């Protein structure tokens, strides 16, 4: 927080350097479980990104995604869903349907649905995410592995054990 105050005092509150610091602080507060502080800073980050980059910029999408993660932790699933969907829309429009950022947004939205028990809604999103990560980054990349692990969990919850075993085998994911 001290770094943000220093940047705010030197450059003003709405600048790119402060936004970068806010993003890091949101992540720290999330890890520490200080969801109130994380939300406040994430909301400020979104406002700065919208002002500096526009409401449909990739930077704004990344900020929306971070705020959605905070809302999800606060169990505001509807708010998180709306923000994840907006971030996904931005990445698909600005970067295309087969981009790492798009894959990340698909995974985040799918993970949200999975956490809520909406496994059938989660599956196509996470499958698409896995396919994009695999194509762009390869089978063994950590992002691909993470998405494949999420897909495996979804398939197990859908009682698609044969499909889950196939994912485990293909991506070398343990039992």
PDB file of C-alpha atoms in Angstrom:
ATOM      1  CA  UNK A   1       0.000   0.000   0.000  1.00  0.00           C
ATOM      2  CA  UNK A   2       2.888   2.312   0.693  1.00  0.00           C
ATOM      3  CA  UNK A   3       4.134   1.926  -2.889  1.00  0.00           C
ATOM      4  CA  UNK A   4       0.703   2.864  -4.245  1.00  0.00           C
ATOM      5  CA  UNK A   5       0.654   5.976  -2.049  1.00  0.00           C
ATOM      6  CA  UNK A   6       4.122   6.974  -3.262  1.00  0.00           C
ATOM      7  CA  UNK A   7       3.080   6.568  -6.916  1.00  0.00           C
ATOM      8  CA  UNK A   8      -0.208   8.376  -6.267  1.00  0.00           C
ATOM      9  CA  UNK A   9       1.606  11.290  -4.621  1.00  0.00           C
ATOM     10  CA  UNK A  10       4.232  11.526  -7.361  1.00  0.00           C
ATOM     11  CA  UNK A  11       2.196  10.824 -10.492  1.00  0.00           C
ATOM     12  CA  UNK A  12      -1.436  11.155  -9.484  1.00  0.00           C
ATOM     13  CA  UNK A  13      -3.886   8.404  -8.603  1.00  0.00           C
ATOM     14  CA  UNK A  14      -4.867   7.347 -12.126  1.00  0.00           C
ATOM     15  CA  UNK A  15      -1.681   6.244 -13.849  1.00  0.00           C
ATOM     16  CA  UNK A  16      -0.357   3.018 -15.343  1.00  0.00           C
ATOM     17  CA  UNK A  17       2.355   2.572 -12.708  1.00  0.00           C
ATOM     18  CA  UNK A  18      -0.173   2.782  -9.874  1.00  0.00           C
ATOM     19  CA  UNK A  19      -2.377   0.303 -11.742  1.00  0.00           C
ATOM     20  CA  UNK A  20       0.485  -2.203 -11.928  1.00  0.00           C
ATOM     21  CA  UNK A  21       1.077  -1.835  -8.198  1.00  0.00           C
ATOM     22  CA  UNK A  22      -2.632  -2.224  -7.490  1.00  0.00           C
ATOM     23  CA  UNK A  23      -2.725  -5.453  -9.451  1.00  0.00           C
ATOM     24  CA  UNK A  24       0.109  -6.887  -7.367  1.00  0.00           C
ATOM     25  CA  UNK A  25      -1.485  -5.747  -4.128  1.00  0.00           C
ATOM     26  CA  UNK A  26      -4.833  -7.303  -5.046  1.00  0.00           C
ATOM     27  CA  UNK A  27      -3.068 -10.629  -5.558  1.00  0.00           C
ATOM     28  CA  UNK A  28      -1.271 -10.293  -2.211  1.00  0.00           C
ATOM     29  CA  UNK A  29      -4.472  -9.429  -0.337  1.00  0.00           C
ATOM     30  CA  UNK A  30      -6.248 -12.355  -2.015  1.00  0.00           C
ATOM     31  CA  UNK A  31      -3.531 -14.752  -0.828  1.00  0.00           C
ATOM     32  CA  UNK A  32      -3.715 -13.272   2.668  1.00  0.00           C
ATOM     33  CA  UNK A  33      -7.501 -13.591   2.744  1.00  0.00           C
ATOM     34  CA  UNK A  34      -8.106  -9.837   3.115  1.00  0.00           C
ATOM     35  CA  UNK A  35     -10.982  -9.847   0.647  1.00  0.00           C
ATOM     36  CA  UNK A  36     -12.294  -6.408   1.582  1.00  0.00           C
ATOM     37  CA  UNK A  37      -8.960  -4.748   0.791  1.00  0.00           C
ATOM     38  CA  UNK A  38      -8.553  -6.879  -2.343  1.00  0.00           C
ATOM     39  CA  UNK A  39     -11.987  -5.874  -3.607  1.00  0.00           C
ATOM     40  CA  UNK A  40     -11.482  -2.173  -2.930  1.00  0.00           C
ATOM     41  CA  UNK A  41      -8.170  -2.141  -4.782  1.00  0.00           C
ATOM     42  CA  UNK A  42      -9.485  -4.317  -7.630  1.00  0.00           C
ATOM     43  CA  UNK A  43     -12.435  -1.968  -8.136  1.00  0.00           C
ATOM     44  CA  UNK A  44     -10.025   0.968  -8.230  1.00  0.00           C
ATOM     45  CA  UNK A  45      -7.838  -0.924 -10.697  1.00  0.00           C
ATOM     46  CA  UNK A  46     -10.803  -1.517 -13.033  1.00  0.00           C
ATOM     47  CA  UNK A  47     -11.706   2.183 -12.884  1.00  0.00           C
ATOM     48  CA  UNK A  48      -8.134   3.216 -13.712  1.00  0.00           C
ATOM     49  CA  UNK A  49      -7.839   0.716 -16.569  1.00  0.00           C
ATOM     50  CA  UNK A  50     -11.174   1.810 -18.038  1.00  0.00           C
ATOM     51  CA  UNK A  51     -10.107   5.456 -17.837  1.00  0.00           C
ATOM     52  CA  UNK A  52      -6.610   4.942 -19.271  1.00  0.00           C
ATOM     53  CA  UNK A  53      -7.205   2.179 -21.806  1.00  0.00           C
ATOM     54  CA  UNK A  54     -10.941   2.146 -22.521  1.00  0.00           C
ATOM     55  CA  UNK A  55     -13.734  -0.123 -21.394  1.00  0.00           C
ATOM     56  CA  UNK A  56     -12.957  -2.817 -23.967  1.00  0.00           C
ATOM     57  CA  UNK A  57      -9.167  -2.941 -23.706  1.00  0.00           C
ATOM     58  CA  UNK A  58      -7.127  -6.003 -22.830  1.00  0.00           C
ATOM     59  CA  UNK A  59      -5.809  -4.169 -19.746  1.00  0.00           C
ATOM     60  CA  UNK A  60      -9.368  -3.565 -18.602  1.00  0.00           C
ATOM     61  CA  UNK A  61     -10.201  -7.221 -19.264  1.00  0.00           C
ATOM     62  CA  UNK A  62      -7.301  -8.337 -17.082  1.00  0.00           C
ATOM     63  CA  UNK A  63      -8.473  -6.017 -14.295  1.00  0.00           C
ATOM     64  CA  UNK A  64     -12.040  -7.329 -14.631  1.00  0.00           C
ATOM     65  CA  UNK A  65     -10.729 -10.867 -14.369  1.00  0.00           C
ATOM     66  CA  UNK A  66      -8.871 -10.015 -11.168  1.00  0.00           C
ATOM     67  CA  UNK A  67     -11.953  -8.379  -9.657  1.00  0.00           C
ATOM     68  CA  UNK A  68     -13.996 -11.440 -10.668  1.00  0.00           C
ATOM     69  CA  UNK A  69     -11.588 -13.674  -8.753  1.00  0.00           C
ATOM     70  CA  UNK A  70     -12.067 -11.495  -5.667  1.00  0.00           C
ATOM     71  CA  UNK A  71     -15.856 -11.608  -6.033  1.00  0.00           C
ATOM     72  CA  UNK A  72     -15.727 -15.377  -6.410  1.00  0.00           C
ATOM     73  CA  UNK A  73     -13.759 -15.636  -3.162  1.00  0.00           C
ATOM     74  CA  UNK A  74     -16.440 -13.460  -1.541  1.00  0.00           C
ATOM     75  CA  UNK A  75     -19.022 -15.924  -2.903  1.00  0.00           C
ATOM     76  CA  UNK A  76     -20.584 -13.267  -5.156  1.00  0.00           C
ATOM     77  CA  UNK A  77     -20.866 -15.775  -7.960  1.00  0.00           C
ATOM     78  CA  UNK A  78     -23.241 -13.747 -10.119  1.00  0.00           C
ATOM     79  CA  UNK A  79     -20.967 -10.709  -9.993  1.00  0.00           C
ATOM     80  CA  UNK A  80     -17.935 -12.893 -10.728  1.00  0.00           C
ATOM     81  CA  UNK A  81     -19.717 -14.579 -13.641  1.00  0.00           C
ATOM     82  CA  UNK A  82     -20.654 -11.263 -15.235  1.00  0.00           C
ATOM     83  CA  UNK A  83     -17.093  -9.953 -14.960  1.00  0.00           C
ATOM     84  CA  UNK A  84     -15.539 -13.203 -16.253  1.00  0.00           C
ATOM     85  CA  UNK A  85     -17.929 -13.119 -19.214  1.00  0.00           C
ATOM     86  CA  UNK A  86     -17.022  -9.504 -19.954  1.00  0.00           C
ATOM     87  CA  UNK A  87     -13.285 -10.279 -19.732  1.00  0.00           C
ATOM     88  CA  UNK A  88     -13.778 -13.258 -22.058  1.00  0.00           C
ATOM     89  CA  UNK A  89     -15.692 -11.125 -24.541  1.00  0.00           C
ATOM     90  CA  UNK A  90     -12.907  -8.538 -24.540  1.00  0.00           C
ATOM     91  CA  UNK A  91     -10.146 -11.098 -25.087  1.00  0.00           C
ATOM     92  CA  UNK A  92     -12.037 -12.859 -27.882  1.00  0.00           C
ATOM     93  CA  UNK A  93     -12.730  -9.540 -29.614  1.00  0.00           C
ATOM     94  CA  UNK A  94      -9.286  -7.996 -29.156  1.00  0.00           C
ATOM     95  CA  UNK A  95      -7.014 -11.050 -29.343  1.00  0.00           C
ATOM     96  CA  UNK A  96      -9.117 -13.677 -31.089  1.00  0.00           C
ATOM     97  CA  UNK A  97     -10.612 -16.999 -30.085  1.00  0.00           C
ATOM     98  CA  UNK A  98      -7.280 -18.851 -29.940  1.00  0.00           C
ATOM     99  CA  UNK A  99      -5.121 -16.817 -27.617  1.00  0.00           C
ATOM    100  CA  UNK A 100      -3.607 -17.568 -24.208  1.00  0.00           C
ATOM    101  CA  UNK A 101      -5.574 -14.720 -22.594  1.00  0.00           C
ATOM    102  CA  UNK A 102      -8.799 -16.074 -24.093  1.00  0.00           C
ATOM    103  CA  UNK A 103      -7.931 -19.569 -22.863  1.00  0.00           C
ATOM    104  CA  UNK A 104      -7.286 -18.188 -19.378  1.00  0.00           C
ATOM    105  CA  UNK A 105     -10.637 -16.396 -19.358  1.00  0.00           C
ATOM    106  CA  UNK A 106     -12.413 -19.550 -20.550  1.00  0.00           C
ATOM    107  CA  UNK A 107     -10.730 -21.526 -17.778  1.00  0.00           C
ATOM    108  CA  UNK A 108     -11.657 -18.960 -15.131  1.00  0.00           C
ATOM    109  CA  UNK A 109     -15.310 -18.904 -16.173  1.00  0.00           C
ATOM    110  CA  UNK A 110     -15.405 -22.698 -16.395  1.00  0.00           C
ATOM    111  CA  UNK A 111     -13.767 -23.027 -12.987  1.00  0.00           C
ATOM    112  CA  UNK A 112     -16.383 -20.700 -11.521  1.00  0.00           C
ATOM    113  CA  UNK A 113     -19.184 -22.856 -12.929  1.00  0.00           C
ATOM    114  CA  UNK A 114     -17.434 -26.000 -11.692  1.00  0.00           C
ATOM    115  CA  UNK A 115     -17.107 -24.552  -8.179  1.00  0.00           C
ATOM    116  CA  UNK A 116     -20.839 -23.852  -8.193  1.00  0.00           C
ATOM    117  CA  UNK A 117     -21.645 -27.419  -9.218  1.00  0.00           C
ATOM    118  CA  UNK A 118     -22.616 -26.456 -12.793  1.00  0.00           C
ATOM    119  CA  UNK A 119     -20.266 -29.080 -14.242  1.00  0.00           C
ATOM    120  CA  UNK A 120     -22.124 -29.439 -17.549  1.00  0.00           C
ATOM    121  CA  UNK A 121     -21.775 -25.675 -18.157  1.00  0.00           C
ATOM    122  CA  UNK A 122     -18.125 -25.764 -17.126  1.00  0.00           C
ATOM    123  CA  UNK A 123     -17.078 -28.648 -19.356  1.00  0.00           C
ATOM    124  CA  UNK A 124     -17.183 -27.030 -22.830  1.00  0.00           C
ATOM    125  CA  UNK A 125     -15.439 -23.902 -21.562  1.00  0.00           C
ATOM    126  CA  UNK A 126     -12.626 -25.834 -19.929  1.00  0.00           C
ATOM    127  CA  UNK A 127     -12.330 -28.236 -22.881  1.00  0.00           C
ATOM    128  CA  UNK A 128     -11.907 -25.257 -25.190  1.00  0.00           C
ATOM    129  CA  UNK A 129      -9.348 -23.757 -22.801  1.00  0.00           C
ATOM    130  CA  UNK A 130      -7.355 -26.995 -22.724  1.00  0.00           C
ATOM    131  CA  UNK A 131      -7.385 -27.208 -26.527  1.00  0.00           C
ATOM    132  CA  UNK A 132      -6.113 -23.640 -26.906  1.00  0.00           C
ATOM    133  CA  UNK A 133      -3.385 -24.038 -24.282  1.00  0.00           C
ATOM    134  CA  UNK A 134      -2.299 -27.348 -25.800  1.00  0.00           C
ATOM    135  CA  UNK A 135      -2.138 -25.884 -29.311  1.00  0.00           C
ATOM    136  CA  UNK A 136      -0.281 -22.727 -28.288  1.00  0.00           C
ATOM    137  CA  UNK A 137       1.861 -23.902 -25.380  1.00  0.00           C
ATOM    138  CA  UNK A 138       2.120 -27.684 -25.617  1.00  0.00           C
ATOM    139  CA  UNK A 139       1.073 -30.608 -23.424  1.00  0.00           C
ATOM    140  CA  UNK A 140       3.530 -30.035 -20.598  1.00  0.00           C
ATOM    141  CA  UNK A 141       3.170 -26.281 -20.073  1.00  0.00           C
ATOM    142  CA  UNK A 142       1.887 -25.422 -16.563  1.00  0.00           C
ATOM    143  CA  UNK A 143      -1.151 -23.565 -17.956  1.00  0.00           C
ATOM    144  CA  UNK A 144      -2.108 -26.571 -20.069  1.00  0.00           C
ATOM    145  CA  UNK A 145      -1.572 -28.903 -17.128  1.00  0.00           C
ATOM    146  CA  UNK A 146      -3.688 -26.726 -14.838  1.00  0.00           C
ATOM    147  CA  UNK A 147      -6.553 -26.564 -17.344  1.00  0.00           C
ATOM    148  CA  UNK A 148      -6.336 -30.317 -17.985  1.00  0.00           C
ATOM    149  CA  UNK A 149      -6.485 -30.978 -14.228  1.00  0.00           C
ATOM    150  CA  UNK A 150      -9.611 -28.826 -13.969  1.00  0.00           C
ATOM    151  CA  UNK A 151     -11.127 -30.737 -16.895  1.00  0.00           C
ATOM    152  CA  UNK A 152     -10.342 -34.039 -15.201  1.00  0.00           C
ATOM    153  CA  UNK A 153     -12.143 -32.901 -12.030  1.00  0.00           C
ATOM    154  CA  UNK A 154     -15.163 -31.824 -14.067  1.00  0.00           C
ATOM    155  CA  UNK A 155     -15.287 -35.139 -15.909  1.00  0.00           C
ATOM    156  CA  UNK A 156     -15.126 -37.069 -12.636  1.00  0.00           C
ATOM    157  CA  UNK A 157     -17.950 -34.965 -11.201  1.00  0.00           C
ATOM    158  CA  UNK A 158     -19.956 -35.697 -14.354  1.00  0.00           C
ATOM    159  CA  UNK A 159     -19.216 -39.412 -13.802  1.00  0.00           C
ATOM    160  CA  UNK A 160     -17.275 -39.539 -17.075  1.00  0.00           C
ATOM    161  CA  UNK A 161     -14.519 -41.654 -15.527  1.00  0.00           C
ATOM    162  CA  UNK A 162     -13.294 -43.117 -18.815  1.00  0.00           C
ATOM    163  CA  UNK A 163     -12.904 -39.603 -20.247  1.00  0.00           C
ATOM    164  CA  UNK A 164     -11.168 -38.447 -17.043  1.00  0.00           C
ATOM    165  CA  UNK A 165      -8.693 -41.344 -17.325  1.00  0.00           C
ATOM    166  CA  UNK A 166      -8.032 -40.397 -20.955  1.00  0.00           C
ATOM    167  CA  UNK A 167      -7.244 -36.803 -19.918  1.00  0.00           C
ATOM    168  CA  UNK A 168      -4.966 -38.119 -17.146  1.00  0.00           C
ATOM    169  CA  UNK A 169      -3.121 -40.332 -19.586  1.00  0.00           C
ATOM    170  CA  UNK A 170      -2.801 -37.744 -22.355  1.00  0.00           C
ATOM    171  CA  UNK A 171      -1.517 -34.980 -20.077  1.00  0.00           C
ATOM    172  CA  UNK A 172       0.385 -37.170 -17.601  1.00  0.00           C
ATOM    173  CA  UNK A 173      -1.803 -36.090 -14.692  1.00  0.00           C
ATOM    174  CA  UNK A 174      -1.657 -38.327 -11.610  1.00  0.00           C
ATOM    175  CA  UNK A 175      -4.591 -40.326 -10.317  1.00  0.00           C
TER     176      UNK A 175
END
